[in-house]
Short mmCIF file of C-alpha atoms (C1' of nucleotides) in Angstrom, two decimals:
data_model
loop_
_atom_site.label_atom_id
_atom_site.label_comp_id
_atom_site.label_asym_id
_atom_site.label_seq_id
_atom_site.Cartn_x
_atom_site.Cartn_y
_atom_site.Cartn_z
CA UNK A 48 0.00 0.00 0.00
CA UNK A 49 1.32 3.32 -1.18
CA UNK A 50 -0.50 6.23 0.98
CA UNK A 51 -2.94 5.87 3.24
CA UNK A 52 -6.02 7.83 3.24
CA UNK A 53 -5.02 9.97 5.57
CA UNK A 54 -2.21 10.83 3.51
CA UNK A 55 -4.75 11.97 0.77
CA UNK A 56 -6.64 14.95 0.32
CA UNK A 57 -9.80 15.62 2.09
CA UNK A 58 -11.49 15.78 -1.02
CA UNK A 59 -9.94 12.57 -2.34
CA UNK A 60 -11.06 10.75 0.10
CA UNK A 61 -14.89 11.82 0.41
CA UNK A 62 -15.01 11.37 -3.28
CA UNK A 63 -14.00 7.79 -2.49
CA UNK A 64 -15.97 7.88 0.44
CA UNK A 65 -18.87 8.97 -1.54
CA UNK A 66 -18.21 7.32 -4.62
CA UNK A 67 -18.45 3.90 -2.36
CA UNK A 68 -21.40 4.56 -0.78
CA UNK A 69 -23.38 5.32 -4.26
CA UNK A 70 -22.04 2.32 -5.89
CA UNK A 71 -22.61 -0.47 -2.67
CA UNK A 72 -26.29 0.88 -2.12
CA UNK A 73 -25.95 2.71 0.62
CA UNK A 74 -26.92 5.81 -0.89
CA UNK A 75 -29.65 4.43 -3.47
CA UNK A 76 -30.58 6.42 -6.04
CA UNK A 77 -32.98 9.37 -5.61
CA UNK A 78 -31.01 10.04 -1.97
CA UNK A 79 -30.98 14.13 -1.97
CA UNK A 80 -27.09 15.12 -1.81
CA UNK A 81 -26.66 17.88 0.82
CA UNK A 82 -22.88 19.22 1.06
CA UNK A 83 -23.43 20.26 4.71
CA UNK A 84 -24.75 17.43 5.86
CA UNK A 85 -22.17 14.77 4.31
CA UNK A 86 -19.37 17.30 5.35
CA UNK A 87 -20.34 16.88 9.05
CA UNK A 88 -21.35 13.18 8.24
CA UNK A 89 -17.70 12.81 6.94
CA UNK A 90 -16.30 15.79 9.44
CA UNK A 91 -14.80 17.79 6.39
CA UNK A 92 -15.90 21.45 5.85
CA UNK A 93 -18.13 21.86 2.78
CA UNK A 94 -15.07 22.83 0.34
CA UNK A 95 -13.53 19.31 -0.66
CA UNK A 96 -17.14 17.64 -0.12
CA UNK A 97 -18.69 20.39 -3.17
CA UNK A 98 -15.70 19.42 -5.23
CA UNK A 99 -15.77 15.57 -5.14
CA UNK A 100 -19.54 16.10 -5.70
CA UNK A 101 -18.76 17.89 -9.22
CA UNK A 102 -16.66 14.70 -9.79
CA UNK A 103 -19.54 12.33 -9.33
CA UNK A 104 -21.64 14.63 -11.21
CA UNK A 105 -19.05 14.59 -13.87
CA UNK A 106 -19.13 10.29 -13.85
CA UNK A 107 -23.04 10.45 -13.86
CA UNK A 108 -23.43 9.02 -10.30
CA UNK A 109 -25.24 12.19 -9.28
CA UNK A 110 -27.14 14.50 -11.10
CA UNK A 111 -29.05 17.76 -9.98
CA UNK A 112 -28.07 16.92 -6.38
CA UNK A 113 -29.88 13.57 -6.04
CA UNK A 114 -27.92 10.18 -6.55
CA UNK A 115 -28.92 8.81 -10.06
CA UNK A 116 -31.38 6.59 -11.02
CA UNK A 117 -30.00 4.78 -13.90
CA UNK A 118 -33.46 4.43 -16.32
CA UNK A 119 -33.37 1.18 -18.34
CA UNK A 120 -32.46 3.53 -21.91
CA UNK A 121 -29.07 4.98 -19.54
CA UNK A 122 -28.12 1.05 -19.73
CA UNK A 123 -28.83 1.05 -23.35
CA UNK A 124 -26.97 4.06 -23.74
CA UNK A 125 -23.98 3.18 -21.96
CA UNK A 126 -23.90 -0.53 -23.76
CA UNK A 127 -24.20 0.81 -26.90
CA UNK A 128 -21.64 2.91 -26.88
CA UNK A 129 -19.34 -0.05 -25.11
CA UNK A 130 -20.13 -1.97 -28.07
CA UNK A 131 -19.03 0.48 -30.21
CA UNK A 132 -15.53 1.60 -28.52
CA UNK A 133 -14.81 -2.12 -27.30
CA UNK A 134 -15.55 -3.75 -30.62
CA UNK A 135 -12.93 -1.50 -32.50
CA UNK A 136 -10.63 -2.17 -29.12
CA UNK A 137 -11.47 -5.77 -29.89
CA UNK A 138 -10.15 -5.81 -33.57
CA UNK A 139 -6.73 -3.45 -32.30
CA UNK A 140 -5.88 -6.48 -29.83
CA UNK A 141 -6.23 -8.79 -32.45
CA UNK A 142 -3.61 -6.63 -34.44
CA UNK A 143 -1.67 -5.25 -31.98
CA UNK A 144 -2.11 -7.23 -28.44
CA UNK A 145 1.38 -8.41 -27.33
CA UNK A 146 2.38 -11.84 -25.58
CA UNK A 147 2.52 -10.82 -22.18
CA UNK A 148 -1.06 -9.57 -22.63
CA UNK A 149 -2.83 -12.31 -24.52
CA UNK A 150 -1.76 -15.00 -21.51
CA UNK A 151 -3.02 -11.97 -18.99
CA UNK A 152 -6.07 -12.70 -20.76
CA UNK A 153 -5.84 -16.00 -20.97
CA UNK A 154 -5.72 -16.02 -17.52
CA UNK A 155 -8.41 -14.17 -16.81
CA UNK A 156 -10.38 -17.17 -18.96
CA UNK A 157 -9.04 -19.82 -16.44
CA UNK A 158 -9.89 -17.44 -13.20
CA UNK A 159 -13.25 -17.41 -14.77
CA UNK A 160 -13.68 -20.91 -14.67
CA UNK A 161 -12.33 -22.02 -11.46
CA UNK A 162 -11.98 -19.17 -9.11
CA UNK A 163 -13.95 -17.71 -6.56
CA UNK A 164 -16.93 -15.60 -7.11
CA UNK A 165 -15.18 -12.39 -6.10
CA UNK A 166 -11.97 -13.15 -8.11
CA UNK A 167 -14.45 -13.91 -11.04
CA UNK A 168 -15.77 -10.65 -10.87
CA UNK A 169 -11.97 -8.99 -11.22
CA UNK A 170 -11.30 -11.09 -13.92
CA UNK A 171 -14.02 -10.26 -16.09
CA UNK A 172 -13.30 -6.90 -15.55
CA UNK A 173 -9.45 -7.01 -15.81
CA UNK A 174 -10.59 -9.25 -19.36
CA UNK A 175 -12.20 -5.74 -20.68
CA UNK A 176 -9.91 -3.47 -19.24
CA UNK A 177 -6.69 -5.25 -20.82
CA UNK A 178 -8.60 -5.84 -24.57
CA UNK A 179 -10.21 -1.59 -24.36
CA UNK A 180 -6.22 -0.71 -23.53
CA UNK A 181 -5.24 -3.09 -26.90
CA UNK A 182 -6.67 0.52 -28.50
CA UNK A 183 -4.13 2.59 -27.12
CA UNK A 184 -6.02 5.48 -27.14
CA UNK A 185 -6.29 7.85 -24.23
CA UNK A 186 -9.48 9.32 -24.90
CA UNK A 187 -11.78 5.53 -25.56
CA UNK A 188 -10.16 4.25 -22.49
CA UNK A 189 -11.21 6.98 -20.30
CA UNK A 190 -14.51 7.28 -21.76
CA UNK A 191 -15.12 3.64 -20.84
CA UNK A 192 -13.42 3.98 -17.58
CA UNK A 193 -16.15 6.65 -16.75
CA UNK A 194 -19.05 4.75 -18.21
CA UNK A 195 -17.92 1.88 -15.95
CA UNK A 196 -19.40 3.35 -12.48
CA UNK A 197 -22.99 3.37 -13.70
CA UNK A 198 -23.29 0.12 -15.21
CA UNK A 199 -22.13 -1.30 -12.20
CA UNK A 200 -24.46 0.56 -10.03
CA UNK A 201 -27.37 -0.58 -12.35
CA UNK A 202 -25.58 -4.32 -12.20
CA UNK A 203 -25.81 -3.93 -8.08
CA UNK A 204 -29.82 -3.12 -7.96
CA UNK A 205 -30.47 -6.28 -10.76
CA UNK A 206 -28.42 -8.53 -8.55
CA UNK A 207 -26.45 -9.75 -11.44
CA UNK A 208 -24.38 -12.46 -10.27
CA UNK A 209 -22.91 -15.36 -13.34
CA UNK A 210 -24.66 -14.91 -17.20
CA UNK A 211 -24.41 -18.25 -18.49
CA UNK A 212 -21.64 -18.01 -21.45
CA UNK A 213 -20.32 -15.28 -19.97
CA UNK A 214 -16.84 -17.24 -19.50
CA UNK A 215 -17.43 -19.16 -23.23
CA UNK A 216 -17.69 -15.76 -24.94
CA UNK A 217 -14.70 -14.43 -23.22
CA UNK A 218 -12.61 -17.51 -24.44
CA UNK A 219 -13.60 -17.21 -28.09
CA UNK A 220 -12.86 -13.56 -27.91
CA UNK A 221 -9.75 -14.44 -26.61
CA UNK A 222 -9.37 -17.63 -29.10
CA UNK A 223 -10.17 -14.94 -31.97
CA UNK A 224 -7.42 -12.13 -30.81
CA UNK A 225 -4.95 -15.08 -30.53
CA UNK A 226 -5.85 -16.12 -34.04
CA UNK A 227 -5.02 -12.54 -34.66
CA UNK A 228 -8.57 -12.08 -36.58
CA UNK A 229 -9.86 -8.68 -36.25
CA UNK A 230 -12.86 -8.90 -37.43
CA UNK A 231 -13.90 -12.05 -35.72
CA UNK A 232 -12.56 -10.40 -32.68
CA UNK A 233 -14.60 -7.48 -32.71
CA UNK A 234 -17.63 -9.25 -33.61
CA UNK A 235 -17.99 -12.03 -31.12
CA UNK A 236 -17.26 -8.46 -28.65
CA UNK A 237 -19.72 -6.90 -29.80
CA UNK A 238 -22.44 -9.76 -29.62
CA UNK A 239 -20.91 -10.45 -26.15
CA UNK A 240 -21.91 -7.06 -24.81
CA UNK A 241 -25.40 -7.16 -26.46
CA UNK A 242 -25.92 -10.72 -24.97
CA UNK A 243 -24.76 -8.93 -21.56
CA UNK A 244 -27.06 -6.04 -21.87
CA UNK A 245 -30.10 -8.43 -23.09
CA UNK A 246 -29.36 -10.40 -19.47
CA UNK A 247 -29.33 -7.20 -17.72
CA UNK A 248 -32.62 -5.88 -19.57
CA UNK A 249 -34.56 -9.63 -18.84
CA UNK A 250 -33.72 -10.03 -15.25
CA UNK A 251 -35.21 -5.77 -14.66
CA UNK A 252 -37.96 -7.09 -17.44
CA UNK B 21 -31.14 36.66 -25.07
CA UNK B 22 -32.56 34.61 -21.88
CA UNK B 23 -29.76 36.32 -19.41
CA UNK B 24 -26.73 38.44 -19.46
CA UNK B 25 -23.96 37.98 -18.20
CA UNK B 26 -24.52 39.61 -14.53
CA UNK B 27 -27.38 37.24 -14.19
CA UNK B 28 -25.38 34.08 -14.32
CA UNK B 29 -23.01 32.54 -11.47
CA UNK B 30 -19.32 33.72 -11.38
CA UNK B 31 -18.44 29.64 -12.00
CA UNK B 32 -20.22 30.18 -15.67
CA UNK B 33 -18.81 33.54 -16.44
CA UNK B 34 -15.26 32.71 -15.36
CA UNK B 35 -15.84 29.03 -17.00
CA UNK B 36 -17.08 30.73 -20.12
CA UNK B 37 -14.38 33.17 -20.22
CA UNK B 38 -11.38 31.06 -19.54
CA UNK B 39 -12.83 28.56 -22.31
CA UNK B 40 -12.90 31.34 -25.17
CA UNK B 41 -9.46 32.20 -24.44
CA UNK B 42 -8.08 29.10 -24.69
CA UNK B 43 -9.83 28.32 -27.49
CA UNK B 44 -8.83 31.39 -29.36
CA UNK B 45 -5.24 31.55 -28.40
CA UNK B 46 -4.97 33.86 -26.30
CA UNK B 47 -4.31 31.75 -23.76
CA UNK B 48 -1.58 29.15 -25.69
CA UNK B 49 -0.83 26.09 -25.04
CA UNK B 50 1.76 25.32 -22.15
CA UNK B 51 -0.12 28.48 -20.46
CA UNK B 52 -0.02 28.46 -16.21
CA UNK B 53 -3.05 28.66 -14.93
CA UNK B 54 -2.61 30.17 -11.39
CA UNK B 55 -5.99 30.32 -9.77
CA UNK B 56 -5.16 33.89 -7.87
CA UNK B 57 -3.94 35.41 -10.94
CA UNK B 58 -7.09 34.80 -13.02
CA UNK B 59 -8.96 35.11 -9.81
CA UNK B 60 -7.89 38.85 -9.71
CA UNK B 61 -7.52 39.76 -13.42
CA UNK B 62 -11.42 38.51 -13.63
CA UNK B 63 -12.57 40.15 -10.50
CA UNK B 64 -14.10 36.65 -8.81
CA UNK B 65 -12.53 35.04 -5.53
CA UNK B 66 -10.55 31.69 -5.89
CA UNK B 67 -13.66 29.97 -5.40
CA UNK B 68 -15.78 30.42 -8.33
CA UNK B 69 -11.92 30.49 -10.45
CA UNK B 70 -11.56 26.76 -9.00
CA UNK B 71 -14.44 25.13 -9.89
CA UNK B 72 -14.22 26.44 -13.43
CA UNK B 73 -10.64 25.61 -13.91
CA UNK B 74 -12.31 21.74 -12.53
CA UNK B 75 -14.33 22.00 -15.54
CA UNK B 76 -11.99 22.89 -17.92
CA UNK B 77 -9.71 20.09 -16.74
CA UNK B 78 -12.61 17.38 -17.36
CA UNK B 79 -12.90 18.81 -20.37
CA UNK B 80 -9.68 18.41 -21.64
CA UNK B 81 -8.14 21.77 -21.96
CA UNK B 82 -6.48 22.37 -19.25
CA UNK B 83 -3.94 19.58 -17.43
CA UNK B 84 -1.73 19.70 -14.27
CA UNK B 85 -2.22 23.25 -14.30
CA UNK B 86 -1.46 24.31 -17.91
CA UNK B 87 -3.08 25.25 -21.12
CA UNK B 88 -3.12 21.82 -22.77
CA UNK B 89 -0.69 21.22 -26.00
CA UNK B 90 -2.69 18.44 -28.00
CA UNK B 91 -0.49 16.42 -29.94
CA UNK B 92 -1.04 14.70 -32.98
CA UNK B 93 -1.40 11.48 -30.97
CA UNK B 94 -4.60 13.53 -29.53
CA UNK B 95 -5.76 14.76 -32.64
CA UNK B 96 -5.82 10.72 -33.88
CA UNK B 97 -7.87 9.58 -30.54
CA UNK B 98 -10.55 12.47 -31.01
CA UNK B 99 -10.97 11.34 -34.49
CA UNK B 100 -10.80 7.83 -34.02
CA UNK B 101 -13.83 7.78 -31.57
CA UNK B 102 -15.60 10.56 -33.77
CA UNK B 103 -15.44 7.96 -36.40
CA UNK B 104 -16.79 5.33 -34.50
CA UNK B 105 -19.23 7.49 -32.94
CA UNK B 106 -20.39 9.50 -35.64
CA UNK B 107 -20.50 6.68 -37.79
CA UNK B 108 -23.35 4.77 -35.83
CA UNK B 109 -25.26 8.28 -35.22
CA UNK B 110 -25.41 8.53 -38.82
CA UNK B 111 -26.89 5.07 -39.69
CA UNK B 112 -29.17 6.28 -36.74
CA UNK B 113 -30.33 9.19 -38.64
CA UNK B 114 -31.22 7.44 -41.84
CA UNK B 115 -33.39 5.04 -39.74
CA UNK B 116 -35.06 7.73 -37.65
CA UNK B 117 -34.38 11.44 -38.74
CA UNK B 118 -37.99 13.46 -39.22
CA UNK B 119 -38.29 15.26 -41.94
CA UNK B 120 -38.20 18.77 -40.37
CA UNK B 121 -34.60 17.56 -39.56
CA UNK B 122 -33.71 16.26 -42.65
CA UNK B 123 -34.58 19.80 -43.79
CA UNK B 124 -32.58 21.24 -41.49
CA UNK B 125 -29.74 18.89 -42.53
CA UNK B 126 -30.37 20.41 -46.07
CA UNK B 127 -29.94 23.99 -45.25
CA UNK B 128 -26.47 23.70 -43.49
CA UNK B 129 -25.72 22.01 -46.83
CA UNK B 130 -26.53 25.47 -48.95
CA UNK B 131 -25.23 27.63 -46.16
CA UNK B 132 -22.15 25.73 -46.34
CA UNK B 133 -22.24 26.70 -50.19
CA UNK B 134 -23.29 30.37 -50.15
CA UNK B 135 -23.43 31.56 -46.40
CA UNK B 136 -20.11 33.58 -45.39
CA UNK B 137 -17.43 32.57 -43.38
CA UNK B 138 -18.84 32.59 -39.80
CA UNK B 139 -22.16 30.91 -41.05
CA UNK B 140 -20.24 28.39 -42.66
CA UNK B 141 -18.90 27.27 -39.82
CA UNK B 142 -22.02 27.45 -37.66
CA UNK B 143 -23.61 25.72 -40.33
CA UNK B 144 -20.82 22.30 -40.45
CA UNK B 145 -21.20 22.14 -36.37
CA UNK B 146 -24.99 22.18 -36.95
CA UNK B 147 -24.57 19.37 -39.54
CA UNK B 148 -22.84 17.17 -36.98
CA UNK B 149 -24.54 17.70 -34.58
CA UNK B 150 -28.32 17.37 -35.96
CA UNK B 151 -26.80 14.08 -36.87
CA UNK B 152 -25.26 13.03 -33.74
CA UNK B 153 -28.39 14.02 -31.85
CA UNK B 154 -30.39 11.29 -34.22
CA UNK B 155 -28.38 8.24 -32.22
CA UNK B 156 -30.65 9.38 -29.58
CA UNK B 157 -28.08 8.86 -27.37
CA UNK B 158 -27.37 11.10 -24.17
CA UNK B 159 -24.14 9.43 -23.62
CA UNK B 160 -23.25 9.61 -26.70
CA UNK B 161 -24.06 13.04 -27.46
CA UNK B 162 -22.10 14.53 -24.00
CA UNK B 163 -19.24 12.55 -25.10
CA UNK B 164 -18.98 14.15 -28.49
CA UNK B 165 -19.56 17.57 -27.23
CA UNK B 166 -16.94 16.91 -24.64
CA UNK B 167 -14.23 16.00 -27.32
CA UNK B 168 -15.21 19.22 -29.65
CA UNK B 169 -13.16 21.58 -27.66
CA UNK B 170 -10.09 19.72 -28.21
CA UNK B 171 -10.45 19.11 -31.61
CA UNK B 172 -11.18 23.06 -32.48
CA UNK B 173 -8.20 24.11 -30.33
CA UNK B 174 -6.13 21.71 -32.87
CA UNK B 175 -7.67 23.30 -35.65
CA UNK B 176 -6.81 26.74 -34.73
CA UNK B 177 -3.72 26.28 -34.19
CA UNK B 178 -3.81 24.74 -37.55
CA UNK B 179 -5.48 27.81 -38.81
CA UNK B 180 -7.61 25.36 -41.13
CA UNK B 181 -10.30 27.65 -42.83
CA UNK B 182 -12.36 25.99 -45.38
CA UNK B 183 -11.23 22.20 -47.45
CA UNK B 184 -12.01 21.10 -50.64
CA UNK B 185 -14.89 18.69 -51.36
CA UNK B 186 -16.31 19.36 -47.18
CA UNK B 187 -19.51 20.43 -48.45
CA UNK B 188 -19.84 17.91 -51.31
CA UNK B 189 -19.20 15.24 -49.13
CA UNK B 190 -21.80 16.86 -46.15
CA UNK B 191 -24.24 17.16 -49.50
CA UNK B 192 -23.47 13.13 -50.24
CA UNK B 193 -23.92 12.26 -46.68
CA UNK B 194 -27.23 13.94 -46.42
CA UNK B 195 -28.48 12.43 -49.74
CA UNK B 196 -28.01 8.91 -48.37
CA UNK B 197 -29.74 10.01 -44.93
CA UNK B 198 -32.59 10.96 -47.07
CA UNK B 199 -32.61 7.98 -49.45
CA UNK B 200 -32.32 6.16 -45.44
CA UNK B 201 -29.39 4.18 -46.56
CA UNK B 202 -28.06 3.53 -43.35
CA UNK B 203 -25.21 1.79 -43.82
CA UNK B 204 -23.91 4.01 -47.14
CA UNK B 205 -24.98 7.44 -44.05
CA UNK B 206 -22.20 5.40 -41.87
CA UNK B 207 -19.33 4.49 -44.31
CA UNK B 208 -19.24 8.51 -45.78
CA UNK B 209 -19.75 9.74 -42.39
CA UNK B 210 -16.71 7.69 -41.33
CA UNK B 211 -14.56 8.76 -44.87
CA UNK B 212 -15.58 12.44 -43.89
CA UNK B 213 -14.13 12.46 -41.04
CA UNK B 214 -11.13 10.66 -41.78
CA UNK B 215 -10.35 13.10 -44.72
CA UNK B 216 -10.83 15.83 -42.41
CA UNK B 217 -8.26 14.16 -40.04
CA UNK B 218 -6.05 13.43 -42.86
CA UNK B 219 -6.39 16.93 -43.73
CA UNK B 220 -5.26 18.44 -40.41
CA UNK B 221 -2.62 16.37 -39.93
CA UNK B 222 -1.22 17.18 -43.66
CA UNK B 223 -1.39 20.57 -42.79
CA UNK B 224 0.88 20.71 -39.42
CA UNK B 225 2.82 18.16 -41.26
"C1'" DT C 272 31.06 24.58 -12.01
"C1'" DT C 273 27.78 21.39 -10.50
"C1'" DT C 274 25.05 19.39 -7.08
"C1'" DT C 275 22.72 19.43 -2.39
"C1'" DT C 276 20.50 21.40 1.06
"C1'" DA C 277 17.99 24.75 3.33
"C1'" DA C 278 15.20 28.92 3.32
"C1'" DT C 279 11.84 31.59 1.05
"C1'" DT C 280 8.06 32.40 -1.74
"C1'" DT C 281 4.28 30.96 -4.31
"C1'" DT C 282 0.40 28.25 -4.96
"C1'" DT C 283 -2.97 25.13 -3.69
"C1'" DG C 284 -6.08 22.92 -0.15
"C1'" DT C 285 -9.36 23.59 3.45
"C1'" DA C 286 -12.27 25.94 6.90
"C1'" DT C 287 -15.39 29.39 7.86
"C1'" DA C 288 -18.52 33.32 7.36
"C1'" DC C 289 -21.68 35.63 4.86
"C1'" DA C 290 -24.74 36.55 0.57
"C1'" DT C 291 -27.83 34.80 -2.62
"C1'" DT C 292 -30.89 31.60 -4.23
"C1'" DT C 293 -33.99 27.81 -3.74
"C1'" DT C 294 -37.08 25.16 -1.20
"C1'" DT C 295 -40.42 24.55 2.14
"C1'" DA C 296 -44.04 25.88 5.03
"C1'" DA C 297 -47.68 28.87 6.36
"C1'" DT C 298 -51.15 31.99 5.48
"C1'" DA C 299 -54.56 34.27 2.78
"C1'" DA C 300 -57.44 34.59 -1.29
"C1'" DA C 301 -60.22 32.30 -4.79
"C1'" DT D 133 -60.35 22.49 -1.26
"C1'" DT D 134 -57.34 24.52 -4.28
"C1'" DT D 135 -54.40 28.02 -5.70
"C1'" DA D 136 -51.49 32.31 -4.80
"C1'" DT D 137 -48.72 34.87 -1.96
"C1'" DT D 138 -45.58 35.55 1.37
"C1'" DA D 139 -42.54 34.39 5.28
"C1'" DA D 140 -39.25 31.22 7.05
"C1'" DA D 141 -35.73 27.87 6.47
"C1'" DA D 142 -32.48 25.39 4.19
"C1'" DA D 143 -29.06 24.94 0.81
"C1'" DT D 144 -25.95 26.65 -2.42
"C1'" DG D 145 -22.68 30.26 -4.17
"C1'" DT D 146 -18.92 33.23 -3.09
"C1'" DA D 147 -15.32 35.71 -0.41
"C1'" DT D 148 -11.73 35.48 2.71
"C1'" DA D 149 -8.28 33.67 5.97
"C1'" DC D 150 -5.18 30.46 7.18
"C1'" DA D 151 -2.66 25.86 6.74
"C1'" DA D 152 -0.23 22.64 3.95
"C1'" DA D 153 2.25 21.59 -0.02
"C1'" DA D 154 4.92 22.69 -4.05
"C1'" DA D 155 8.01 25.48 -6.50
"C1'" DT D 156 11.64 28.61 -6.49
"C1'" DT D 157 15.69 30.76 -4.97
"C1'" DA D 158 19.87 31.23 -2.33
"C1'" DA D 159 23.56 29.31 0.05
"C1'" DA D 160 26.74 25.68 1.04
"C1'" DA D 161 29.22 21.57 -0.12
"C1'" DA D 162 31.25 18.60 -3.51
#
DNA sequence: TTTTTAATTTTTGTATACATTTTTAATAAA
DNA sequence: TTTATTAAAAATGTATACAAAAATTAAAAA
């Protein structure tokens, strides 16, 4: 461990605080955002608290003061665009994905299969993370990075545990980057993502 | 005009100012930005100066404190997710544009043929965006808007005025909107805007 | 001269007080 | 009862002061 939190800025560490809180339920959505309220909750003064707000605000966890409510079409919206940015990160790691990185993914497979539910979850998301960074471009990865926070959040309320497939998908993927076929690649992404957004939209139905 | 100036917050005025002059050079690239200094020279506290700088930072143009310097590397990121983007609001917009839209679409075409200078311009942003609104997208459409900034600071510096064949291929994108040709809309979108990368980057050599 | 170290200055981070705006509640009119 | 109007309160926006951190400069050592 680096720096502890208290070695972090006050307003680092409410937006964490915060940013926690959102994202594990404890603040579901709707929950009116008051600064001088979570200052004293968090015993800050109501400077850092108003700035990591504006972050939150700026990832879409809270808008106009109340914790978001991510509508079925903001799940849409976000998948859509993953399919869009991943797919074309999908068909760069086919071209460009060293080595090193296609056994990190490789490994993520294998985690998927036989590890534990929580080192499941990190897997799938290291899986993404190391494919949308194949793209080597600033701007996508950030874009998903932000995106990220709400689907989870709308992930938490449906309860979303193992899609079946979920693990097969990733191992073509990873079968079709290996086989350095961009196309394929970015294909079997993008139906991976709609299948994932389909479970998500059945289980809310 | 809804408001003046006085009537708005000192965030939104500062914001608004700071904004123009980096996007107009007067602030360059590599710039400080010392929150005091502007603070005074604009007649606000820190405060107001902070949270606007905040802004400006999530938008892009400013980064550890200085005017940012966008790189060709930069330049090739906006454009690449432009493309993508862009691409799929266009196949959008020959599925679903009205035709009070698709009018619209028509007159930025004739402006951009026989309006002057400033309207021209107005009139290729309009394009876009009546297009990028049709993926019906909110994330979409904040993410776009986000990434203009950059991408006109880059083309100022670049001092890029008017380039050949940007209206007739604006005039051949709208046709196949109109004839609802989706996936013809998504390829010239996506040729568009690579020529108009190309272009820039031909330019500052 | 170059490199370190310490001192100084500048700049940012945070707390607090007050002003302005927004929201809520209460009262009066329809 | 519903709708307007106004008074009260709550919350946000802004200014200012001070503390902490970062950057700069000056002095000392290599």
């Amino acid at each position: 461990m680096l720096e502890n939190d208290r070695s972090r800025s006050a307003t680092h560490q409410s937006y964490a605080v915060l940013r926690d809180r959102i994202l594990n339920g404890e603040l579901p959505g709707g929950t009116k955002i008051v600064e001088e309220k979570i200052a004293s909750e968090l015993g800050f003064s109501r400077t850092p608290i108003r700035e990591s707000i504006r972050k939150l605000e700026y990832e879409g966890l809270i808008i106009n003061k109340r914790v978001v409510k991510p509508t079925e079409k903001d799940l849409r919206n976000n998948f859509q665009m993953r399919i869009l940015l991943e797919g074309y990160a999908a068909q760069c790691a086919a071209s460009f994905l060293r080595e090193q990185d296609l056994q990190a993914l490789y490994e993520c497979v294998e985690i998927g299969r036989k590890g534990t539910n929580e080192e499941i979850m990190d897997a799938n998301e290291r899986f993404h993370e190391i494919i949308v960074r194949a793209s080597n471009n600033a701007v996508m990865i950030d874009t998903i990075d932000r995106m990220q926070s709400l689907i989870y959040l709308f992930r938490k309320t449906v309860v979303l545990n193992q899609r079946p497939h979920l693990i097969d998908e990733h191992e073509q993927i990873y079968e079709a980057i290996k086989a350095r076929n961009g196309e394929k690649a970015a294909d079997l992404m993008k139906s991976h993502l709609q299948a994932d957004l389909d479970f998500c939209l059945h289980i809310i139905g």
